[in-house]
């Protein structure tokens, strides 16, 4: 058939499964082409995809609506079971809706109460990051009422990962490997504040390095960062604690399930009823620290859940994107990892740029995009920076 | 009765006579998530977008009985956008009247679909592509003829994703203009 027929040909609608996989970057190039062919000439899909990509909840927020609609319309259960189908998305609709409408205890969430949150590890540098505005821009900070219920996010991740095999053990970027591959990072001496809005076209003026000092900076073993960093469990993170004014909001499982008798004393100060409140608010740094603890334990699925919760509050958070990407790679979702690494690379904060590029190349190999991987390894090698030798070794092994 | 194998137009036509709610249920299965995504884009709020999705499909139950819909997807897009924009206007977030009926333009493409099987039209299409601007021609050829996805087209051409989609969309529109203005060769 003449391929020109495709130009004005009427196409079938995208299935929900295809839509979800397309939004999540979970398709091969051929599959993406077929999906885009269906979408071409139908601007409703462009708007929908813009909406999903702008919202950290993605399609998770739609999960509850299917059954709700059929119930409100008085449609039969036969219709609802045919609608659910066997796609992962259909399972999300079935599972997440049940979770969303009932007050169920938290699902495997490690945060019991604000009092139990561990403090940052001893090795952390308590450096200060200042910013000219007291609040982040509205683009980055979501109102609390828009934050998707944590359990909905967690269930969505469970569904997303259930049929996926983790990456081979020898390829896993474990905590130890991440530590070994982590360059020493020098923070540029920036007296003025940094605007973190990714869309801001104003470039950050490079700091002039004293020629004497320049001799001491070896670009093959050190990288620069244009913002302050802090080490949590010895892994580098960008210090955003001073910028984020709102804490992470999660359900208080003690309030839902009733405080166990042996724990009552913990809360029995006779003055507060915090333990009865439906939600608790955990400072960003503490929440991130706990997420990094899970990464340290190589508990990638649980760490990813925490990063997703952070992203549901701060959708551009670079720490959650970078370490979330590593988790996705380890869990066998290289395309999703690539999308996260691209977000890191697009960010004005450059603290993770070299790492993100290198790990992205590894993801491309895992995703079967060997030519792209080879080109990226070659670029890294030619730049002669921290990952040059590693990139060369990986490229030769392809 | 299930309507999974029916086209959108068949479902709507049947709904007009039968008023079987399962028809709207099937349309919800197909486009509910998409409408939700559109709502997210405009309202930027999960809870409001959920409400809006329900509201739109509840409204469809009456609208589809009265309206003649040529291209359901395009019509649904306009309805969804308009409902979102009306909500934003009520909230005081926009002031200008942004409502539009641009879905009517889709009717022209439908007539082209009917004609497309004609080899004559295909020949005219090949010539028409050559009349496009170089960027549009390149993107149309890579996407439709070489079957490259948007990202691949972007990688090959160096255009951004947004530019690729824009060149393809504008290229299609220009092809439509060229073809509808072209006299048939046999005249």
Coordinates of N, CA and C in Angstrom, one line a residue, chain A residues 2-14 16 19 22 29 32-33 36-38 40-45 47-48 50-52 55 57-59 61-62 65-66 68-70 72-73 75 82-83 145-146 148 372, chain B residues 4 9 21-22 24-25 28-29 31-34 36-38 40-42 44-46 50 53-54 57-58 61 73 77 81 106 110 112-113 116-117 122 125-126 129 143-145 147-150 152 155 172 175-176 179:
Chain A
X2 N 0.5 2.2 -0.8 CA 1.3 3.4 -0.9 C 1.2 4.1 0.5
X3 N 2.4 4.4 1.0 CA 2.4 5.0 2.4 C 1.8 6.4 2.5
X4 N 1.7 7.0 1.3 CA 1.0 8.3 1.3 C -0.4 8.2 1.8
X5 N -1.0 7.0 1.7 CA -2.3 6.8 2.2 C -2.4 7.2 3.7
X6 N -1.3 7.1 4.4 CA -1.4 7.4 5.9 C -1.7 8.8 6.2
X7 N -1.4 9.7 5.2 CA -1.4 11.1 5.5 C -2.8 11.6 6.0
X8 N -3.8 11.2 5.2 CA -5.2 11.6 5.6 C -6.0 10.4 6.1
X9 N -5.4 9.3 6.3 CA -6.2 8.1 6.7 C -6.8 8.3 8.1
X10 N -8.0 7.8 8.2 CA -8.6 7.8 9.5 C -8.1 6.7 10.3
X11 N -7.7 6.9 11.6 CA -7.1 5.9 12.4 C -8.0 5.5 13.6
X12 N -7.7 4.3 14.1 CA -8.3 3.9 15.3 C -7.9 4.8 16.5
X13 N -8.7 4.9 17.5 CA -8.2 5.7 18.7 C -7.1 4.9 19.4
X14 N -6.2 5.6 20.1 CA -5.2 5.0 20.9 C -5.9 4.3 22.1
X16 N -6.0 2.9 25.9 CA -5.5 3.5 27.2 C -4.1 2.9 27.5
X19 N -1.7 4.7 25.3 CA -1.6 6.1 25.8 C -0.7 6.1 27.1
X22 N 2.9 5.4 26.1 CA 3.5 6.5 25.3 C 3.9 7.6 26.3
X29 N 10.8 2.7 19.2 CA 10.6 3.7 18.1 C 9.4 3.3 17.2
X32 N 6.2 3.8 18.9 CA 6.0 5.2 19.0 C 5.4 5.8 17.7
X33 N 6.0 5.3 16.6 CA 5.5 5.8 15.3 C 4.1 5.4 15.1
X36 N 1.9 7.6 17.2 CA 1.9 9.0 16.7 C 1.1 9.0 15.4
X37 N 1.1 8.0 14.7 CA 0.3 7.9 13.5 C -1.2 8.0 13.8
X38 N -1.5 7.3 14.9 CA -2.9 7.4 15.4 C -3.3 8.8 15.9
X40 N -1.8 11.6 15.0 CA -1.6 12.7 14.0 C -2.9 13.2 13.5
X41 N -3.1 14.5 13.5 CA -4.3 15.1 13.0 C -5.4 15.1 14.0
X42 N -5.1 14.6 15.2 CA -6.1 14.7 16.3 C -5.5 15.5 17.5
X43 N -5.7 16.8 17.4 CA -5.0 17.6 18.5 C -5.5 17.3 19.9
X44 N -6.6 16.5 20.0 CA -7.0 16.2 21.4 C -5.9 15.4 22.1
X45 N -5.1 14.6 21.3 CA -4.1 13.8 22.0 C -2.9 14.7 22.4
X47 N -3.1 17.8 23.4 CA -3.4 18.4 24.6 C -3.4 17.5 25.8
X48 N -3.9 16.3 25.6 CA -3.9 15.3 26.6 C -2.5 14.9 27.1
X50 N 0.2 16.8 26.7 CA 0.7 17.9 27.4 C 0.3 17.9 28.9
X51 N -1.0 17.6 29.1 CA -1.6 17.6 30.4 C -0.9 16.5 31.3
X52 N -0.7 15.3 30.8 CA -0.2 14.2 31.5 C 1.3 14.6 31.9
X55 N 1.8 17.0 34.7 CA 1.3 16.6 36.0 C 2.1 15.4 36.4
X57 N 1.3 13.2 38.5 CA 0.5 12.1 38.7 C 0.2 11.3 37.4
X58 N 0.4 12.0 36.2 CA 0.2 11.3 35.0 C -1.2 10.7 34.9
X59 N -1.3 9.5 34.5 CA -2.6 8.8 34.3 C -3.1 8.2 35.7
X61 N -4.2 9.7 38.2 CA -5.3 10.3 38.7 C -6.6 9.9 38.0
X62 N -6.5 9.2 36.9 CA -7.7 8.8 36.1 C -8.2 7.5 36.6
X65 N -11.8 6.9 38.0 CA -12.9 7.4 37.3 C -13.8 6.4 36.6
X66 N -13.1 5.3 36.1 CA -13.8 4.4 35.2 C -15.0 3.8 35.9
X68 N -16.3 4.7 38.7 CA -17.2 5.7 39.2 C -18.2 6.2 38.1
X69 N -17.7 6.3 36.9 CA -18.5 6.7 35.8 C -19.6 5.6 35.5
X70 N -19.2 4.4 35.5 CA -20.2 3.3 35.2 C -21.2 3.2 36.3
X72 N -22.2 5.7 38.2 CA -23.1 6.8 38.2 C -24.1 6.7 37.0
X73 N -23.6 6.0 35.9 CA -24.5 5.9 34.7 C -25.4 4.7 34.8
X75 N -24.4 1.6 34.6 CA -24.0 0.6 33.6 C -23.7 -0.7 34.3
X82 N -15.4 -5.7 30.8 CA -14.8 -5.7 29.5 C -14.0 -4.4 29.3
X83 N -14.4 -3.4 30.0 CA -13.6 -2.1 29.9 C -12.3 -2.2 30.5
X145 N -3.6 20.5 47.6 CA -4.9 19.7 47.2 C -4.7 19.0 45.9
X146 N -3.6 19.3 45.1 CA -3.3 18.6 43.9 C -2.4 17.4 44.1
X148 N -1.3 14.0 44.6 CA -2.0 12.8 44.5 C -1.7 11.9 45.7
X372 N 22.7 5.0 19.4 CA 22.7 6.2 20.2 C 23.6 6.1 21.3
Chain B
X4 N -17.4 -2.5 21.3 CA -16.0 -2.4 21.1 C -15.6 -2.4 19.7
X9 N -18.7 6.8 15.0 CA -19.9 7.3 14.3 C -21.0 6.3 14.4
X21 N -27.2 3.8 27.3 CA -26.1 4.5 28.0 C -24.8 3.7 27.8
X22 N -24.8 2.5 27.5 CA -23.6 1.7 27.2 C -22.8 2.3 26.1
X24 N -22.4 5.5 25.5 CA -21.6 6.6 26.1 C -20.5 5.9 26.9
X25 N -20.8 4.8 27.6 CA -19.8 4.1 28.3 C -18.6 3.6 27.5
X28 N -16.6 6.5 26.7 CA -15.8 6.9 27.9 C -14.5 5.9 27.9
X29 N -14.7 4.7 27.6 CA -13.6 3.7 27.6 C -12.5 4.2 26.7
X31 N -12.1 7.4 25.3 CA -11.6 8.7 25.3 C -11.6 9.4 26.7
X32 N -12.1 8.6 27.7 CA -12.1 9.2 29.0 C -10.8 9.7 29.5
X33 N -9.7 8.8 29.3 CA -8.4 9.2 29.8 C -7.9 10.4 29.0
X34 N -8.2 10.5 27.7 CA -7.8 11.6 26.9 C -8.4 12.9 27.4
X36 N -9.5 13.5 30.3 CA -8.9 13.8 31.6 C -7.5 14.5 31.4
X37 N -6.8 14.0 30.4 CA -5.5 14.6 30.1 C -5.7 16.1 29.6
X38 N -6.7 16.3 28.8 CA -6.9 17.7 28.3 C -7.3 18.6 29.5
X40 N -6.5 18.2 32.5 CA -5.2 18.4 33.3 C -4.4 19.6 32.7
X41 N -4.4 19.6 31.4 CA -3.6 20.7 30.7 C -4.1 22.0 31.1
X42 N -5.5 22.2 31.1 CA -6.0 23.5 31.2 C -6.3 23.8 32.7
X44 N -4.9 22.2 35.4 CA -3.7 22.0 36.2 C -4.0 21.5 37.6
X45 N -5.1 20.7 37.8 CA -5.5 20.3 39.1 C -6.1 18.9 38.9
X46 N -5.6 17.9 39.7 CA -6.1 16.6 39.5 C -7.6 16.4 39.9
X50 N -10.6 15.5 37.4 CA -11.5 14.3 37.5 C -13.0 14.7 37.4
X53 N -13.9 15.7 33.8 CA -14.1 14.5 32.9 C -15.5 13.9 33.1
X54 N -15.8 13.7 34.3 CA -17.2 13.2 34.6 C -18.2 14.1 34.1
X57 N -18.6 13.9 30.1 CA -19.3 12.7 29.6 C -20.7 12.7 30.1
X58 N -21.0 13.2 31.2 CA -22.4 13.3 31.6 C -23.2 14.3 30.6
X61 N -24.2 12.8 27.1 CA -25.4 12.0 27.0 C -26.5 12.8 26.4
X73 N -13.8 12.8 17.4 CA -12.6 13.1 18.2 C -12.4 14.6 18.2
X77 N -12.8 17.2 21.4 CA -11.7 18.1 21.8 C -12.2 19.5 22.0
X81 N -12.2 21.4 25.6 CA -11.5 22.6 25.8 C -12.5 23.7 26.2
X106 N -12.3 20.0 10.4 CA -12.0 18.6 10.2 C -12.8 17.9 9.1
X110 N -12.1 14.8 6.1 CA -12.9 13.5 5.9 C -13.2 13.3 4.5
X112 N -11.3 14.3 2.1 CA -10.0 13.8 1.5 C -9.8 12.4 1.7
X113 N -10.2 11.9 2.9 CA -10.1 10.5 3.2 C -10.8 9.7 2.2
X116 N -9.0 9.6 -1.0 CA -7.6 9.2 -1.1 C -7.3 7.9 -1.8
X117 N -8.2 7.0 -1.8 CA -7.9 5.7 -2.4 C -7.7 5.9 -3.9
X122 N -3.5 10.2 -5.2 CA -2.1 9.9 -4.7 C -1.0 10.6 -5.5
X125 N -0.9 14.0 -4.7 CA -0.3 14.2 -3.3 C 1.2 14.2 -3.4
X126 N 1.7 13.4 -4.3 CA 3.2 13.3 -4.5 C 3.7 14.6 -5.0
X129 N 3.4 17.4 -2.3 CA 4.5 17.4 -1.2 C 5.7 18.2 -1.7
X143 N 8.2 11.2 8.4 CA 7.2 10.6 9.2 C 6.3 9.6 8.4
X144 N 5.7 10.1 7.4 CA 4.7 9.2 6.7 C 5.3 8.2 5.7
X145 N 6.4 8.5 5.1 CA 7.0 7.6 4.1 C 8.0 6.7 4.7
X147 N 8.3 6.4 7.9 CA 7.7 5.8 9.1 C 8.7 6.0 10.3
X148 N 9.2 7.2 10.5 CA 10.0 7.5 11.6 C 9.1 8.2 12.7
X149 N 9.4 7.9 14.0 CA 8.6 8.5 15.0 C 9.1 10.0 15.2
X150 N 8.4 10.8 15.9 CA 8.7 12.2 16.1 C 10.2 12.3 16.6
X152 N 12.7 10.3 16.3 CA 13.6 9.9 15.3 C 13.7 11.1 14.2
X155 N 15.8 13.7 15.7 CA 17.2 13.3 15.8 C 17.9 13.5 14.4
X172 N 0.6 19.1 6.6 CA -0.7 18.4 6.2 C -1.7 19.5 5.8
X175 N -1.0 20.7 2.4 CA -1.3 19.7 1.4 C -2.8 19.7 1.1
X176 N -3.5 19.8 2.2 CA -5.0 19.9 2.1 C -5.4 21.1 1.2
X179 N -4.4 20.4 -2.4 CA -5.2 19.3 -3.1 C -6.7 19.8 -3.3

